[in-house]
Amino acid sequence: MTTILSRYKYLLLAGLFFLTLQACYKDKGNYDYAPLPPVVVIDTNSYLTSYTKVYTVDSLIIDPVISYSGNIEDLSYEWQMWDNSVGRFVHFQQGKRLAYKVGADQYVKATGIYNLRLGVSNRSLKSDTADPDAAMTYSRIVTMTVVTANYIGLMVLHGDGTQCDVGLIEDNFFMPKATQTVTTKVTPGFYSSFNNGEKIPGVGKQVEKVGVVSTFGSSIFGTSNVYIFTDKVNIRTAYLRMEKLGDYSALFALPSLASGKPGYYTQFGTNQSKAMVDDGRVFYGNFVGPLSNTDFTYYAAPYVALVGSAGFTGGPSRGVVAFDTISKAFLYSTYGSGTTNINKFPDNTVSGVDLQPNNMKAKLVYMDIRGRTYNTLAVLKDATTGNDYLAEFNFWATDASQVSVGKYPMENLPGYGSIKFYAFGRELNMVYYATGNTLYQYLYQGGNTASAIYTVPSGEEITGVKVIKYEYAATSTTYQYSNKQMVIATVDQQGKGKVYAFSVNTVTGATTLKKVFDGFGQIYDMSVKDQ
């Protein structure tokens, strides 16, 4: 028994000896202990994860901060966009800094939500890995929401007597269609906000949309601009955000035709029928030159009425009507975009109507066409008596000697002598005038009477009245409230302006105050911005 235990003891000692010998053996193996490559870090605070951009207008610019302790030349960059058609991210743009003009292109073909990411590749890493993304570092997903612009509402030209701005009232009351809704927002400095704070020199005269952007099938055609006239300058701007582009000479077939003294511009809301008085000269259609006649010279008052087109619902072949301050006569052109002639009307042959359109013997105070196929109203001051009267003409009459309709004296109307502004709607009862603080409805065919329908608050003075007639047609598919709205501008003793917005009953002409907007200077003009 003792012998067996001794034998196990010697075996145990021998095992311990060999283990000790193995521990003392020096490992001369050739192992690679290279340090791990530097880590690419994309700073999540250096960019946003959500951007909203206007389709075909805005640019998306992202320049993320990237940290990397290695050789920066080892890195390459690629922006990728998720492609639903293939179910993966695809190449979008090369480079770390993304500068992308939003649509329309192969990537962004319409409004919607697009997902982007930046991929950073480290070329120093081995590329023989089974995972192709092993050498890539990706940013967080960036969401780009592409929308159409919503700068729609009422443009307000206002100022302080030395310079102007154009404000924008965005409100459902001024949305073209019932399906368009916005949160009410008043931006008094809309123009200056997109022009580096620059204001417009002078006292305001007119702000007006020129041209039209429309659709036919799947195509978009036409161009629009905003034109701003003051007593010092005239400006052409982009339509969407009103960035300054130049002056009004772009209206003319030849820019050299512009005199630099624009008087008044008008157009039908949804087409290219347009006319303008420029330093007494009348332009119409394509503005290829001032309308003229070899038999006489003229100097037009700053109002023109677009009568319509040849054959429209039986209309005559007349285009535009103007008033000559020299001969005190109404003038008209034939219809046609390339028209260059202007004519005087023949003697009136309408029995019982004391209106001679070719010799009015009066000064034009105001004129506006009520609507397409509807009559034109003009306020004139008789050269002999000095009294004002309202003249009604049917310039649609086929016989040019039969355009006179009626003459209505105004000297017995309430507020006469203090009338400052007029506004004519399409319907018979939509004739209005304003004194310093009161709006009147004038029923010239209802006993030739007028009555006060609204008085502005004490301390405010009316500086403008306008019926919003986006189109002269009976109904409008483009602007839901065409000929159903009125706006009144006021100013207080501190020079602060307000806009009072009314709905109008097209049958009775009654007005209902809907909203009041403030934050402006003295208001000179207002016009719908529908796109």
XYZ file of C-alpha atoms in Angstrom:
531
model
C 0.000 0.000 0.000
C 2.796 2.353 0.871
C 4.563 1.460 -2.385
C 1.476 2.410 -4.459
C 1.105 5.821 -2.750
C 4.768 6.592 -3.316
C 4.385 5.759 -7.011
C 1.457 8.300 -7.358
C 3.488 10.921 -5.519
C 6.327 10.672 -8.033
C 3.881 10.862 -10.955
C 2.286 14.028 -9.524
C 5.653 15.691 -9.065
C 6.634 14.855 -12.635
C 3.398 16.467 -13.972
C 4.019 19.645 -12.047
C 7.581 19.815 -13.386
C 6.442 19.672 -17.026
C 3.762 22.321 -16.428
C 6.312 24.650 -14.917
C 8.637 24.077 -17.844
C 5.809 24.940 -20.328
C 5.090 28.234 -18.509
C 8.706 29.305 -18.872
C 8.720 28.707 -22.618
C 9.212 31.954 -24.594
C 6.443 32.551 -27.272
C 8.123 33.788 -30.441
C 4.876 33.762 -32.526
C 4.394 36.524 -35.234
C 1.043 38.145 -34.319
C -0.380 41.470 -35.758
C -1.592 43.754 -32.956
C -2.279 46.879 -35.201
C -4.446 49.539 -33.498
C -8.155 49.868 -34.458
C -8.851 52.439 -37.234
C -10.072 55.944 -36.197
C -13.846 56.263 -35.799
C -15.923 58.543 -38.058
C -18.322 60.671 -36.000
C -21.105 62.685 -37.689
C -22.164 65.477 -35.333
C -25.935 65.147 -34.940
C -26.184 68.742 -33.712
C -24.790 70.151 -36.953
C -27.893 69.432 -39.048
C -31.614 68.959 -38.631
C -33.519 65.775 -39.244
C -36.519 67.518 -40.838
C -36.705 70.234 -43.495
C -39.673 71.750 -45.341
C -38.929 73.167 -48.775
C -40.993 74.803 -51.517
C -41.176 72.811 -54.732
C -39.059 74.272 -57.601
C -38.249 77.336 -55.469
C -36.145 76.493 -52.414
C -32.782 74.805 -51.999
C -31.849 72.238 -49.359
C -28.393 72.887 -47.944
C -26.862 70.589 -45.299
C -23.197 70.726 -44.306
C -22.697 68.325 -41.371
C -19.669 68.475 -39.090
C -17.600 65.269 -39.211
C -14.861 64.271 -36.733
C -12.088 61.882 -37.764
C -8.637 61.590 -36.210
C -7.126 59.809 -39.189
C -6.185 61.073 -42.624
C -9.242 63.006 -43.847
C -8.267 62.110 -47.407
C -9.289 58.538 -46.645
C -12.947 59.554 -46.439
C -15.443 59.832 -49.282
C -19.042 61.033 -49.065
C -22.333 60.195 -50.748
C -25.833 61.479 -50.066
C -28.472 58.840 -50.666
C -32.253 58.970 -51.110
C -34.718 56.196 -50.348
C -36.254 54.848 -53.535
C -39.606 53.155 -52.967
C -39.506 51.534 -56.390
C -36.468 49.413 -55.458
C -36.881 49.378 -51.690
C -33.457 50.760 -50.790
C -31.325 53.877 -50.625
C -29.843 54.974 -53.955
C -27.237 57.522 -54.968
C -28.449 61.119 -54.714
C -25.451 63.486 -54.620
C -21.707 63.195 -54.128
C -19.836 65.177 -51.489
C -20.204 66.034 -47.823
C -22.078 69.302 -48.339
C -25.524 68.853 -49.838
C -26.759 71.758 -51.973
C -29.878 70.737 -53.838
C -32.383 72.886 -55.762
C -35.655 71.166 -54.940
C -37.271 69.515 -58.043
C -38.391 69.037 -60.655
C -35.951 66.274 -61.621
C -35.441 62.506 -61.547
C -35.336 62.522 -57.752
C -38.114 64.913 -56.744
C -40.912 64.869 -59.276
C -43.705 66.211 -57.100
C -44.568 67.384 -53.612
C -44.252 64.794 -50.851
C -41.885 63.401 -48.222
C -38.381 62.238 -49.140
C -35.853 60.463 -46.868
C -32.124 61.154 -47.176
C -28.955 60.058 -45.451
C -25.237 60.765 -45.732
C -22.883 57.838 -46.110
C -19.200 58.283 -45.158
C -16.821 55.654 -46.549
C -13.352 55.008 -45.069
C -11.050 53.883 -47.871
C -8.334 52.850 -45.387
C -10.404 49.875 -44.270
C -10.010 46.520 -45.994
C -12.598 46.055 -48.714
C -12.529 42.247 -48.725
C -15.115 41.996 -45.982
C -18.325 40.131 -46.663
C -20.329 43.139 -45.413
C -20.091 46.028 -47.915
C -21.382 48.471 -45.271
C -18.578 47.601 -42.834
C -16.520 50.527 -44.122
C -19.500 52.936 -44.064
C -20.805 55.310 -41.426
C -24.296 56.713 -41.946
C -25.970 59.856 -40.648
C -29.399 59.908 -39.129
C -32.270 59.857 -41.624
C -33.119 63.353 -42.844
C -36.729 63.978 -43.889
C -37.328 66.541 -46.642
C -40.971 67.580 -46.967
C -41.606 69.240 -50.321
C -44.618 71.560 -50.463
C -46.085 74.134 -52.767
C -45.768 77.730 -51.674
C -48.564 79.175 -49.604
C -47.875 82.871 -50.090
C -51.477 83.527 -51.057
C -53.744 86.305 -49.853
C -54.227 90.037 -50.173
C -51.266 92.234 -51.143
C -51.245 95.598 -49.382
C -49.139 98.486 -50.722
C -48.468 100.808 -47.788
C -45.907 103.318 -46.535
C -45.100 106.505 -44.671
C -45.133 109.043 -47.488
C -41.444 108.593 -48.330
C -41.115 104.848 -48.895
C -43.333 101.786 -49.276
C -43.512 98.097 -48.596
C -45.929 95.421 -49.765
C -47.582 93.438 -47.011
C -49.421 90.148 -47.338
C -52.576 89.080 -45.494
C -52.874 85.294 -45.500
C -56.380 84.386 -44.405
C -59.124 81.983 -45.496
C -61.177 84.998 -46.577
C -58.675 85.585 -49.390
C -58.049 81.978 -50.417
C -58.865 81.316 -54.100
C -60.649 78.031 -53.424
C -62.648 76.666 -50.508
C -60.308 73.671 -50.327
C -57.387 75.962 -49.494
C -57.066 76.837 -45.829
C -54.401 78.735 -43.912
C -53.682 79.992 -40.444
C -54.227 83.742 -40.415
C -50.958 85.602 -40.760
C -50.271 89.277 -41.475
C -46.807 90.155 -42.800
C -46.578 93.947 -43.266
C -42.994 93.699 -44.591
C -43.490 90.833 -47.030
C -41.655 92.531 -49.910
C -38.755 93.809 -47.815
C -38.312 90.435 -46.081
C -37.310 88.883 -49.409
C -35.242 91.853 -50.555
C -32.681 92.222 -47.758
C -34.822 94.751 -45.905
C -34.990 97.118 -48.875
C -38.040 99.383 -49.081
C -39.590 100.980 -52.176
C -38.986 104.736 -52.603
C -41.934 107.092 -53.010
C -45.673 107.263 -52.391
C -47.541 104.169 -53.518
C -49.867 104.161 -56.527
C -50.622 100.570 -57.557
C -49.681 96.961 -56.826
C -50.899 94.457 -59.383
C -50.462 90.900 -60.564
C -49.401 90.764 -64.211
C -49.726 87.611 -66.277
C -51.032 84.227 -65.286
C -49.703 80.785 -64.451
C -52.179 78.122 -65.477
C -52.338 74.482 -66.449
C -53.435 72.652 -69.548
C -53.384 68.877 -69.361
C -50.206 68.055 -67.487
C -48.279 71.118 -68.654
C -47.687 74.378 -66.832
C -47.576 77.495 -68.952
C -47.424 81.250 -68.557
C -45.543 83.510 -66.198
C -46.631 85.921 -63.501
C -45.002 88.878 -61.840
C -46.013 91.563 -59.392
C -45.618 95.162 -60.506
C -45.358 97.981 -58.000
C -45.808 101.607 -59.042
C -44.989 104.622 -56.873
C -44.461 108.277 -57.735
C -40.704 107.621 -57.717
C -40.051 104.140 -59.111
C -41.642 101.173 -60.820
C -40.615 97.633 -59.893
C -41.135 94.150 -61.301
C -40.861 91.269 -58.828
C -41.100 87.498 -58.821
C -44.643 86.416 -58.100
C -44.125 83.844 -55.367
C -41.897 85.716 -52.912
C -41.624 89.094 -54.626
C -37.862 89.151 -55.062
C -37.017 92.262 -57.086
C -36.251 91.448 -60.726
C -36.166 94.793 -62.517
C -38.533 97.511 -63.697
C -41.798 97.545 -65.611
C -40.195 97.750 -69.061
C -40.573 93.949 -69.279
C -44.288 94.542 -69.935
C -43.559 95.890 -73.374
C -42.617 94.117 -76.591
C -39.631 96.474 -76.676
C -38.377 97.661 -73.263
C -37.467 101.010 -74.816
C -41.197 101.734 -75.203
C -41.540 102.283 -71.442
C -41.629 105.969 -70.547
C -40.822 105.526 -66.871
C -44.161 107.116 -65.948
C -46.689 104.294 -65.605
C -50.223 105.457 -64.945
C -52.526 102.476 -64.604
C -52.542 98.759 -65.467
C -55.400 96.271 -65.723
C -56.029 92.741 -67.001
C -58.674 90.058 -67.005
C -57.905 87.687 -64.147
C -57.307 84.434 -65.976
C -56.004 85.342 -69.408
C -53.616 87.630 -71.184
C -56.060 90.410 -72.089
C -54.347 93.459 -70.634
C -54.072 97.212 -71.041
C -52.078 100.070 -69.613
C -51.780 103.845 -69.611
C -48.140 104.894 -69.732
C -47.483 108.660 -69.675
C -50.786 109.264 -71.449
C -50.249 106.555 -74.071
C -52.526 103.513 -74.212
C -51.028 100.044 -74.644
C -53.106 96.959 -75.268
C -52.682 93.278 -76.099
C -49.023 92.456 -76.675
C -47.897 96.042 -75.980
C -46.171 96.202 -79.374
C -46.510 99.976 -79.355
C -48.782 102.762 -78.118
C -52.183 102.833 -79.741
C -52.363 105.727 -82.167
C -54.389 107.408 -84.905
C -52.978 109.562 -87.706
C -55.974 111.917 -87.456
C -55.446 113.071 -83.880
C -53.166 113.020 -80.861
C -54.344 112.196 -77.366
C -53.232 112.013 -73.731
C -55.162 109.385 -71.797
C -56.414 109.732 -68.240
C -55.016 107.050 -65.864
C -57.950 104.656 -66.296
C -58.723 102.055 -68.937
C -61.571 99.550 -69.290
C -61.083 96.195 -70.972
C -64.272 95.697 -72.935
C -63.638 92.140 -74.053
C -63.039 90.155 -77.190
C -64.538 89.822 -80.611
C -67.590 87.628 -80.620
C -67.540 86.849 -76.884
C -71.241 86.203 -76.122
C -72.094 88.409 -79.067
C -69.684 91.169 -78.065
C -68.282 93.704 -80.539
C -64.794 93.712 -81.959
C -63.524 96.218 -79.401
C -60.651 95.746 -77.013
C -59.945 98.626 -74.649
C -61.661 101.928 -73.836
C -59.751 105.006 -72.632
C -60.476 108.708 -72.077
C -58.602 111.489 -73.842
C -57.898 114.483 -71.602
C -57.273 116.724 -74.643
C -60.497 116.230 -76.620
C -62.529 115.098 -73.587
C -63.578 112.054 -75.592
C -63.747 108.314 -75.037
C -61.482 106.297 -77.305
C -61.519 102.613 -78.210
C -59.337 100.073 -79.919
C -60.334 97.125 -82.057
C -59.849 93.698 -80.548
C -56.599 91.840 -81.182
C -53.321 91.150 -79.422
C -51.391 93.021 -82.078
C -53.738 96.009 -82.302
C -52.017 99.384 -82.748
C -54.920 101.708 -83.646
C -57.238 103.775 -81.463
C -60.450 105.499 -82.544
C -63.054 107.978 -81.432
C -66.695 107.009 -81.091
C -69.168 108.464 -83.586
C -71.965 110.813 -82.502
C -74.458 109.335 -80.068
C -77.747 108.297 -81.673
C -79.504 107.024 -78.523
C -82.611 109.167 -78.065
C -83.043 110.883 -74.704
C -79.501 110.263 -73.413
C -77.389 113.406 -73.135
C -74.011 111.720 -73.499
C -71.707 112.326 -76.427
C -68.803 109.887 -75.940
C -66.765 111.739 -78.570
C -67.202 115.108 -76.824
C -67.993 114.784 -73.147
C -67.020 118.369 -72.231
C -65.964 117.023 -68.845
C -63.004 115.758 -66.846
C -62.813 112.043 -66.049
C -62.708 111.430 -62.287
C -62.963 107.624 -62.217
C -63.900 104.776 -64.557
C -64.317 101.016 -64.282
C -66.073 98.296 -66.220
C -68.598 96.489 -64.025
C -67.934 93.163 -65.699
C -67.574 91.303 -68.941
C -70.716 91.870 -71.065
C -71.698 94.452 -68.439
C -71.744 98.215 -68.655
C -68.941 100.635 -67.893
C -69.457 103.384 -65.314
C -67.564 106.672 -65.299
C -67.656 109.610 -62.898
C -67.073 112.906 -64.716
C -66.924 116.566 -63.674
C -68.832 118.833 -66.025
C -66.538 121.539 -67.401
C -69.316 124.159 -67.344
C -71.126 123.561 -64.043
C -68.327 121.904 -62.097
C -70.757 119.240 -60.896
C -70.027 115.531 -60.941
C -72.256 113.004 -62.621
C -72.260 109.274 -63.265
C -72.239 108.198 -66.898
C -73.209 104.692 -67.965
C -72.072 103.166 -71.252
C -72.623 99.867 -72.998
C -69.343 99.651 -74.852
C -70.437 96.154 -75.880
C -73.040 97.587 -78.235
C -72.506 96.398 -81.783
C -73.289 99.868 -83.132
C -70.640 102.304 -81.851
C -73.187 105.147 -82.005
C -75.423 103.291 -79.540
C -73.091 102.951 -76.522
C -74.610 105.722 -74.344
C -77.001 104.420 -71.663
C -77.667 107.038 -68.988
C -76.517 110.129 -67.138
C -77.115 110.551 -63.389
C -76.429 113.821 -61.522
C -74.611 113.446 -58.195
C -74.698 116.896 -56.599
C -77.650 116.015 -54.342
C -76.140 112.802 -52.970
C -75.178 112.636 -49.263
C -71.519 113.365 -48.768
C -71.215 115.044 -52.167
C -68.281 117.434 -52.171
C -66.281 115.141 -49.888
C -66.204 112.014 -52.062
C -62.680 110.605 -52.390
C -63.031 107.056 -53.667
C -65.296 104.950 -55.858
C -65.746 101.204 -56.264
C -67.979 99.439 -58.793
C -69.001 95.793 -58.620
C -70.416 93.716 -61.430
C -74.046 93.752 -60.324
C -76.453 96.665 -60.618
C -76.601 97.530 -56.903
C -72.848 97.230 -56.317
C -71.905 100.879 -56.769
C -70.151 102.580 -53.854
C -68.328 105.752 -52.905
C -66.521 106.877 -49.780
C -65.978 110.175 -48.036
C -63.419 110.707 -45.271
C -64.932 108.189 -42.875
C -68.142 106.795 -44.426
C -68.940 104.255 -47.124
C -72.101 104.825 -49.194
C -74.096 102.575 -51.492
C -75.243 104.442 -54.586
C -78.479 103.205 -56.199
C -78.167 105.256 -59.352
C -80.992 103.352 -61.096
C -83.109 103.126 -57.960
C -84.176 106.738 -57.641
C -80.596 108.033 -57.949
C -80.167 107.930 -54.174
C -77.375 106.887 -51.819
C -77.216 105.814 -48.182
C -74.434 105.371 -45.649
C -73.717 101.689 -45.013
C -70.549 101.790 -42.897
C -68.634 104.347 -40.861
C -65.082 103.649 -39.775
C -64.101 104.194 -36.118
C -63.416 107.690 -34.866
C -59.908 108.899 -35.592
C -59.571 106.849 -38.780
C -59.792 108.086 -42.367
C -60.585 106.021 -45.449
C -57.675 105.836 -47.910
C -59.053 103.314 -50.395
C -62.068 101.214 -51.381
C -62.039 98.248 -53.721
C -64.426 95.526 -54.880
C -62.314 92.424 -55.499
C -63.092 91.524 -59.102
C -60.539 88.859 -59.868
C -62.357 88.209 -63.123
C -64.851 90.326 -64.986
C -66.792 87.200 -65.946
C -70.086 86.419 -64.229
C -68.572 83.564 -62.253
C -65.026 82.575 -61.418
C -63.624 79.083 -61.106
C -60.269 80.499 -60.086
C -61.166 82.846 -57.241
C -64.206 81.821 -55.195
C -65.006 85.295 -53.894
C -64.580 87.231 -57.142
C -67.024 90.148 -57.109
C -68.224 89.079 -53.647
C -65.682 90.946 -51.517
C -64.905 94.531 -50.677
C -61.891 95.920 -48.833
C -61.595 99.344 -47.230
C -58.271 100.826 -46.162
C -58.012 103.351 -43.327
C -55.274 105.320 -41.602
C -55.241 106.916 -38.151
C -53.535 110.074 -36.933
C -50.336 108.140 -36.165
C -50.125 106.891 -39.745
C -51.180 103.341 -38.855
C -53.270 101.574 -41.473
C -55.966 98.918 -41.306
C -57.803 96.749 -43.824
C -61.528 96.147 -43.301
C -62.731 93.077 -45.223
C -66.412 92.780 -46.174
C -68.521 90.177 -47.894
C -70.952 91.576 -50.476
C -74.423 90.385 -51.369
C -74.336 90.417 -55.171
C -78.109 90.901 -55.427
C -78.751 93.678 -52.934
C -75.227 95.089 -52.716
C -75.370 94.901 -48.902
C -72.013 94.519 -47.141
C -71.100 92.571 -44.004
C -67.887 93.246 -42.112
C -65.966 89.979 -41.697
C -62.478 90.812 -40.471
C -60.087 93.661 -39.690
C -56.321 93.465 -40.223
C -53.784 95.957 -38.918
C -50.028 96.497 -38.725
C -49.661 98.619 -41.861
C -48.683 102.175 -42.658
C -50.871 104.346 -44.866
C -52.410 102.052 -47.459
C -52.337 103.043 -51.129
C -53.608 99.944 -52.933
C -54.702 96.335 -52.395
C -54.742 93.398 -54.790
C -55.308 89.632 -54.643
C -52.286 87.320 -54.806
C -53.673 83.954 -55.802
C -50.578 81.860 -56.670
